[in-house]
XYZ file of C-alpha atoms in Angstrom:
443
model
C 98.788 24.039 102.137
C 95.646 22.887 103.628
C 96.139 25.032 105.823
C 99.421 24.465 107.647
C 103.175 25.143 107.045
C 105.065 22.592 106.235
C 108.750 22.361 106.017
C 110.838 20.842 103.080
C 114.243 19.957 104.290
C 117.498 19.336 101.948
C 114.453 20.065 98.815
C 117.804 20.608 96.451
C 119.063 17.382 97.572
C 118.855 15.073 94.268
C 116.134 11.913 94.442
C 116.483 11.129 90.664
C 120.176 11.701 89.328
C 119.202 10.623 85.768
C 116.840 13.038 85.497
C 118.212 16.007 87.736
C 115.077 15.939 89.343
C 115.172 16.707 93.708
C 113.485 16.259 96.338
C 111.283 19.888 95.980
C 110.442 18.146 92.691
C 109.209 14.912 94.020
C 106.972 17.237 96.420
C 105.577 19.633 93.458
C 104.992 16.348 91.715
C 102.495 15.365 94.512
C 100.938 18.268 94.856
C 99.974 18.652 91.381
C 98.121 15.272 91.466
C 97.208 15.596 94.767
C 93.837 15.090 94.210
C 93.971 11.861 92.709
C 97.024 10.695 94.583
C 95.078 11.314 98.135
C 92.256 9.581 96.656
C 94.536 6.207 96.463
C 95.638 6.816 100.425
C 92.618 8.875 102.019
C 92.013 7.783 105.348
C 94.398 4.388 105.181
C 97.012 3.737 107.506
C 100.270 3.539 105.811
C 103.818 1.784 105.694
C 106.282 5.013 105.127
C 108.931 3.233 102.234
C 111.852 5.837 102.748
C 114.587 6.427 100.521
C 116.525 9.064 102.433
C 119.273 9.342 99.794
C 116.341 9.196 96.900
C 115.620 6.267 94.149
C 119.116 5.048 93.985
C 119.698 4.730 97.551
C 118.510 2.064 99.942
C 115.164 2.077 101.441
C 113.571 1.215 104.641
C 110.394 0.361 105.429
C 109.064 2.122 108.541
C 106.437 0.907 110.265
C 105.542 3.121 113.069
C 105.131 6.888 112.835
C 107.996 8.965 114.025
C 108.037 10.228 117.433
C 108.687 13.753 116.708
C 106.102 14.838 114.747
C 103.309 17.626 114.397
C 100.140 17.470 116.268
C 98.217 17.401 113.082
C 99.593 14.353 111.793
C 97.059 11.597 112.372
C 97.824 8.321 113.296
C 95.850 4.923 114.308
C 97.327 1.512 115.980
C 97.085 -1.871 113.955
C 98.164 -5.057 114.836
C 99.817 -7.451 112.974
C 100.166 -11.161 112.079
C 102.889 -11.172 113.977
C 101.018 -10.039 117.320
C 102.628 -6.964 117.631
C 101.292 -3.447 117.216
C 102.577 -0.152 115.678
C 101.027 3.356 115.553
C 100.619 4.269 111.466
C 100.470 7.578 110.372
C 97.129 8.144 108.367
C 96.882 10.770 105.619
C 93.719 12.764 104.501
C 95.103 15.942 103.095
C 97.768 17.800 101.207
C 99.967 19.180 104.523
C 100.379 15.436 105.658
C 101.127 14.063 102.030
C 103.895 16.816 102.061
C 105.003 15.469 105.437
C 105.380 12.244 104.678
C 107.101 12.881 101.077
C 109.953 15.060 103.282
C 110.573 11.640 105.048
C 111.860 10.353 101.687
C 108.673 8.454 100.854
C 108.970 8.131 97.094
C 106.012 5.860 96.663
C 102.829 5.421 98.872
C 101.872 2.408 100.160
C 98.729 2.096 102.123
C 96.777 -0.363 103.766
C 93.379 -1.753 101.929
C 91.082 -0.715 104.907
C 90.037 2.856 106.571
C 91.444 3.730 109.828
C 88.105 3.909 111.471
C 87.573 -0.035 110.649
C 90.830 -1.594 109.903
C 89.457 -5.439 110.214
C 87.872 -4.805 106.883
C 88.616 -4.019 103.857
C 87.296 -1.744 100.663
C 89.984 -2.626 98.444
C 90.569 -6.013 96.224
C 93.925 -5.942 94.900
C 94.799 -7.554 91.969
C 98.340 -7.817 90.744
C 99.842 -9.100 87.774
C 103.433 -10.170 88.239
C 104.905 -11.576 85.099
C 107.388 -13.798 85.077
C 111.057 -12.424 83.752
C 110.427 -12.727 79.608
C 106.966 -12.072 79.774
C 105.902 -9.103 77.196
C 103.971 -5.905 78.096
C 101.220 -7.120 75.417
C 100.360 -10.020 77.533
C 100.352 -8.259 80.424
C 97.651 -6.247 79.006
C 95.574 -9.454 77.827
C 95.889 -10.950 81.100
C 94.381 -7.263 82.930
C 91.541 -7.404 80.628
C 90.859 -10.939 81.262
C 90.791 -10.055 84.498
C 88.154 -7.088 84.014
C 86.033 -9.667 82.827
C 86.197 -11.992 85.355
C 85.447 -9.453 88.126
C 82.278 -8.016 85.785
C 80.769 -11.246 85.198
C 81.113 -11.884 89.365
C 79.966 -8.125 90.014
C 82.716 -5.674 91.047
C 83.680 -3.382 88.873
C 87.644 -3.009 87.623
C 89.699 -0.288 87.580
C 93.551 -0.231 85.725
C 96.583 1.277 86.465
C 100.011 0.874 85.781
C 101.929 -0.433 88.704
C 105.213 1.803 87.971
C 107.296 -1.147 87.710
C 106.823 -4.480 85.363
C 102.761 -5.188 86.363
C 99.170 -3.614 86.071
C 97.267 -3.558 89.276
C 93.360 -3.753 89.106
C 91.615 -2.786 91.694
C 87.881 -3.052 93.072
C 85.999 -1.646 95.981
C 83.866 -3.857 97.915
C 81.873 -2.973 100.605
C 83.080 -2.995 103.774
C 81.950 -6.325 105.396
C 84.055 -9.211 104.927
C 87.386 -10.198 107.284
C 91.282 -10.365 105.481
C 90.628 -14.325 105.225
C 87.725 -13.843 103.297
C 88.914 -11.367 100.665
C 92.100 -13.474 100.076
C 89.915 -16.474 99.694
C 88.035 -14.390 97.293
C 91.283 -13.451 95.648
C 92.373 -17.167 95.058
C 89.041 -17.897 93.244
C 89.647 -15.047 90.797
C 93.015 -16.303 89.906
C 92.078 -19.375 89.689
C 89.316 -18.239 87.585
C 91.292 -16.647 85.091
C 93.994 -19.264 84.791
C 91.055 -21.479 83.635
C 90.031 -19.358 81.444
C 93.416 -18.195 79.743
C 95.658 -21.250 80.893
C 98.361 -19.994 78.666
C 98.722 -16.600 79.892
C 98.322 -16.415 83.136
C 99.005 -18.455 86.521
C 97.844 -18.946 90.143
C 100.963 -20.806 90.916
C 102.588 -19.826 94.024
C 106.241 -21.012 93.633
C 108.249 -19.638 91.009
C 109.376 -22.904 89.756
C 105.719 -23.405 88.488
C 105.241 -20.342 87.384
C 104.238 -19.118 83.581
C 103.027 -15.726 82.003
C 101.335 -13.749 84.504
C 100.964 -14.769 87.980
C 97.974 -13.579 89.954
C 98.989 -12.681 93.296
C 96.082 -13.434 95.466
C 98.625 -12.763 98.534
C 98.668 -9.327 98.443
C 94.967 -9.324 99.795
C 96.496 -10.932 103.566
C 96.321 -8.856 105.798
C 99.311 -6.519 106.740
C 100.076 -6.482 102.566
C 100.926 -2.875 100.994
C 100.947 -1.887 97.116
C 101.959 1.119 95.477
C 98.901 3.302 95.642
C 97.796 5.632 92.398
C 99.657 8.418 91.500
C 102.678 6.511 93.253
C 105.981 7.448 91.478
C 108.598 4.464 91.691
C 111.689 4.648 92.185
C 112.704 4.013 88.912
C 115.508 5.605 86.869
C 113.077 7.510 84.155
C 110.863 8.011 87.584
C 107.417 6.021 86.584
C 103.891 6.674 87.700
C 101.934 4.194 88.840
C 99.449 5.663 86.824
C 95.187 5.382 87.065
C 93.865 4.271 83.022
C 90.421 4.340 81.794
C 89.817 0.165 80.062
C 89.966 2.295 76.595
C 93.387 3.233 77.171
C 95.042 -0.363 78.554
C 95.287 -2.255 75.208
C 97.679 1.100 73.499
C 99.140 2.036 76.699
C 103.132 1.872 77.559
C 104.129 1.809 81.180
C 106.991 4.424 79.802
C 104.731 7.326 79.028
C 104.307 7.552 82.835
C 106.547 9.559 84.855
C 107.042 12.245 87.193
C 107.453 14.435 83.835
C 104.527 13.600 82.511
C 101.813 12.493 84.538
C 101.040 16.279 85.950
C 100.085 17.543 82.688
C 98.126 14.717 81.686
C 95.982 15.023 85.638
C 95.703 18.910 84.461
C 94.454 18.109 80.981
C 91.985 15.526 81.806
C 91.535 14.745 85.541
C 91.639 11.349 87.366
C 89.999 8.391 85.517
C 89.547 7.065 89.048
C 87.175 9.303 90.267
C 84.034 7.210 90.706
C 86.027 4.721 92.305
C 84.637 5.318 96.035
C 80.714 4.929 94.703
C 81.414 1.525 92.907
C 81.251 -0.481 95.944
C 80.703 -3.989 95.214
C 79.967 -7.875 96.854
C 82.387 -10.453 97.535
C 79.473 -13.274 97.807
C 79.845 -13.895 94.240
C 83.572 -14.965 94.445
C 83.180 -16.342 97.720
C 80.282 -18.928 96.101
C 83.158 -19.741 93.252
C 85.558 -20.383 96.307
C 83.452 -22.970 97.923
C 82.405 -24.451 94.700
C 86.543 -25.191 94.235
C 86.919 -26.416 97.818
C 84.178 -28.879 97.358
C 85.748 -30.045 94.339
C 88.573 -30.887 95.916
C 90.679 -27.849 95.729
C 93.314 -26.462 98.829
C 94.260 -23.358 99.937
C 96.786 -21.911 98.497
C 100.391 -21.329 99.565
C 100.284 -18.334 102.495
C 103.843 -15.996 102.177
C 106.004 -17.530 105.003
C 105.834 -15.168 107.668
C 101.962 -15.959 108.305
C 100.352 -18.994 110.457
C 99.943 -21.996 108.684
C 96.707 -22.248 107.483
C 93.794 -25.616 108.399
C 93.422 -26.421 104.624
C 96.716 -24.905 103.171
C 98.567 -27.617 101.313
C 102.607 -28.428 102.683
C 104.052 -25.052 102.032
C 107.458 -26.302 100.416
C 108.553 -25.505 97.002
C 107.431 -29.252 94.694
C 110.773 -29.797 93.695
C 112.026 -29.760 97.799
C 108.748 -32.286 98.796
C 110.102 -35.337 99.880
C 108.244 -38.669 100.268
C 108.596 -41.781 101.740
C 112.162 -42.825 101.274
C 113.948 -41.837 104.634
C 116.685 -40.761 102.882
C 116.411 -36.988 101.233
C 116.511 -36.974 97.304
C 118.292 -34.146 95.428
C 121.417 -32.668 96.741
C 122.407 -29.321 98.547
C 124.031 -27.266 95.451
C 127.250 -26.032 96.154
C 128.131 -22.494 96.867
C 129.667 -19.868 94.661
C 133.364 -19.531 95.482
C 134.149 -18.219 99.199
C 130.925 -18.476 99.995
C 129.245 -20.673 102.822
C 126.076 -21.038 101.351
C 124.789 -21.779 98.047
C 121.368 -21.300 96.125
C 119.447 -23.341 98.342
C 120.986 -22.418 101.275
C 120.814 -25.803 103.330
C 118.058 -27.066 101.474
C 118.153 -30.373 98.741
C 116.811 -29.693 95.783
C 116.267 -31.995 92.566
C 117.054 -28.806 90.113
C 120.617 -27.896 88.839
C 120.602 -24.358 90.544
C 123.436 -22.241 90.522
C 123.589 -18.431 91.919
C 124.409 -15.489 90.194
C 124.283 -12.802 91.834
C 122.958 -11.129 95.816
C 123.094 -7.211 94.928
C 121.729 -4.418 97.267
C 119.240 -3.981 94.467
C 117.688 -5.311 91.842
C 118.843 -3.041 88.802
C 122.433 -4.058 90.353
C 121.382 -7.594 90.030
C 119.886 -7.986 86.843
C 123.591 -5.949 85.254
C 125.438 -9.055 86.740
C 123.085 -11.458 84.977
C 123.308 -9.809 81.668
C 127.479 -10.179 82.934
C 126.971 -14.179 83.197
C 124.531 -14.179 80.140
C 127.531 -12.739 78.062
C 130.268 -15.083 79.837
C 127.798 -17.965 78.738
C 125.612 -17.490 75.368
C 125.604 -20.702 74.494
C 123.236 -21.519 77.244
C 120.909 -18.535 76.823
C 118.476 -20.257 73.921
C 117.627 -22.961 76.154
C 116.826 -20.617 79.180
C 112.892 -20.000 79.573
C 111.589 -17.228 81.473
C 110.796 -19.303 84.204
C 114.318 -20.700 84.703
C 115.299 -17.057 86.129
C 114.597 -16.512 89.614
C 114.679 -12.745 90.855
C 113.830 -12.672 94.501
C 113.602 -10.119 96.729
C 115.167 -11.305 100.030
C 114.416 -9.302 103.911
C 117.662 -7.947 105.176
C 117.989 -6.155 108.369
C 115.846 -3.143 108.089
C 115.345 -2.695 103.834
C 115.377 -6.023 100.883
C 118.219 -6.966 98.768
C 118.184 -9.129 95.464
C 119.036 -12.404 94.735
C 119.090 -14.002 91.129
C 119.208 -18.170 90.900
C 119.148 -19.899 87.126
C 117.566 -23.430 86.798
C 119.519 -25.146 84.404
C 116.802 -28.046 83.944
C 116.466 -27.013 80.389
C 120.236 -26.966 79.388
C 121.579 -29.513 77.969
C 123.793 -31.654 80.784
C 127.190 -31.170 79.325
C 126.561 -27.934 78.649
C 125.240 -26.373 82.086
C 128.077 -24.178 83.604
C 129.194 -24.651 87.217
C 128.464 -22.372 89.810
C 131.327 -19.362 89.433
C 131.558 -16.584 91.800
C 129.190 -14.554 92.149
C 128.625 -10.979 89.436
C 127.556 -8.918 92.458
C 128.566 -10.070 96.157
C 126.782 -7.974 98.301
C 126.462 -9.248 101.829
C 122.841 -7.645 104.032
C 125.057 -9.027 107.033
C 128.012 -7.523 107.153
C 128.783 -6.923 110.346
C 126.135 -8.762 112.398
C 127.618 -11.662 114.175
C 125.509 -14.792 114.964
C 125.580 -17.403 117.270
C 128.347 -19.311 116.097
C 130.889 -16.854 114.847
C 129.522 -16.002 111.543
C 128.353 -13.373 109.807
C 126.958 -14.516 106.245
C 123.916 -15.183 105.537
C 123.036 -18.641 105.365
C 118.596 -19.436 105.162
């Protein structure tokens, strides 16, 4: 393909065991769609998301390009937040995609910039995250709210599926504005469309003020990667994040996606993407909303924790943890699930009746042992609203793991259950020894 020979190792070996599909699959599957799949990457540097023992197995984000690879796979240096650098492979055509998809690399997940300018970037993100309760229906209203927003300020929107629980809508700008800029862009469109459908959606950062669907502005800072088009993810029915014309979001189910499916549908009527690269647009629209909310009086919003603390970002602690004047602390440090060291706050005081229920090597493993505490406990279910459930995906030593937290703040006092031991008590640790003598985690 394209020209080379390229070498599919183990392609018997089986990447979705629900469906009996392997890893020879997986690579027919991109090839098929190539053309719209290499559309999504062409020319980005990329984080390789490898599930060497396919979608049930643990991943690993890598990063820097292997060392032992062919001469004709591309690569370019970036440099992160961080300060350090690593050497990305780059993909433009059908022999590197296969490459890549040997690695394990279920879904792609590519930077928003071109290799040969990677301080600026062509792609706004937009991605809808609901909140655990949150209907596909809304969803759907929020992406189309969003379409509006970003017509009214210029840029044109394109859907797609995001594979998982989201849409993602996308818009190419023109190349001339830094990360910063297109993030601050970002908050003013969430922001935006809060304001204009308060009821649906959210610009909240913390998950204890979350509703509906939150915008997340965040994945426009720099060193951010999303699931590109055509991604499959790694899902048990093997979903497509999948490219939709606006006439097809308000009927379309996220279900009708999948490695099965989406080939024929490419074959039988192409990419609705593909006037994506000549719809360019400005940022100086947004940008002019952004100001106009700083000089009312509005901050920055909350930066993810691993970047600089920002001149005009407000105190980034969750509102329940702020603490005031009084010198001494309010709230208490919740106590841990049996044998553990550390409980749902870790050593934090909080003002919320958290308890833990589960830390699972993934999330699917997760959610099972809080369906497990929702049947131990069904009187307290009613009074749970979607908010109250915390699903976070936690950094572990080279891939994530899952943790699930209720807030019992809506639960009667008499009623709310104590924290047990945990449904699923999977330890990212286990066998790393700290300072100290111990081995669990504890942050």
């Amino acid at each position: 393909m394209a020209g080379r020979e390229v070498a599919v190792s183990n392609p018997d070996k089986i990447f979705f065991p629900e469906l009996g599909l392997t890893k020879i699959d997986l690579v027919r599957y991109y090839l098929a769609v190539a053309g719209g799949a290499l559309r999504g990457i062409d020319g980005r540097p990329m984080a390789l998301k490898r599930f060497v023992n396919g979608a049930d197995g643990e991943f690993f984000f890598q990063k820097r390009a292997p060392s032992a690879r062919p001469d004709w796979i591309e690569t370019v240096e970036l440099k992160f937040p961080s300060g350090r650098t690593a050497h990305e492979i780059v993909v433009r055509d059908a022999a590197q995609l296969t490459w890549i998809v040997n690695l394990g690399c279920i879904d792609l997940n590519p930077h928003p910039v071109r290799a040969d300018d990677l301080d600026h970037p062509d792609e706004f993100r937009v991605d809808l995250d609901p909140v655990p309760g949150v209907g596909w229906g809304q969803i759907l209203e929020v992406a189309i709210a969003t379409r509006e927003v970003l017509g009214e300020f210029g840029l044109t929107a394109w859907p797609k599926t995001s594979g998982s629980r989201g849409v993602h809508v996308y818009a190419r700008i023109e190349r001339r504005w830094t990360f910063p800029e297109v993030r601050r862009a970002a908050v003013a469109l969430a922001r935006e469309v809060e304001r204009r459908e308060p009821h649906l959606a959210t610009s909240k950062w913390w998950k204890e003020e979350r509703h509906g669907v939150f915008l997340d502005y965040n994945q426009n800072a720099k060193d951010r990667t999303v699931a590109s088009a055509f991604s499959v993810r790694p899902t048990p029915d093997g979903r497509v994040s999948t490219p939709l014309t606006w006439d097809e979001v308000p009927g379309c189910r996220p279900d009708a996606f999948t490695i099965r499916t989406v080939p024929e549908r490419f074959e039988r009527d192409g990419d609705p993407w593909a006037g994506i690269d000549d719809a360019a647009g400005s940022l100086e629209p947004l940008l002019e909303l952004s100001a106009q909310h700083e000089a009312a009086g509005f901050a920055d919003a909350p930066w993810p924790p691993q970047y600089e603390k920002q001149a005009n970002e407000p105190p980034r602690v969750q509102p329940s943890k702020k603490r005031g004047g009084p010198p001494t602390p309010e709230g208490i440090v919740p106590p841990p699930a049996p044998g553990k060291t550390a409980g749902p706050t870790g050593r934090r005081r909080t003002s919320m009746p958290l308890i833990e229920i589960a830390r699972a090597a993934t999330e699917k493993e997760a959610l099972e042992g809080l369906e497990r505490w929702k049947a131990k406990h069904p009187e307290v279910v009613p009074h749970l609203e979607p908010a109250d459930v915390m699903v976070d995906s936690m950094r572990g030593r080279s891939t994530t793991w899952t943790r699930i937290r209720v807030n019992l703040r809506h639960v009667p006092e008499d009623e709310r259950p104590v924290q047990e031991a945990l449904e699923v008590d999977y330890d990212p640790w286990e066998g790393v020894v700290w300072p100290g003598g111990t081995s669990e985690y504890t942050a």
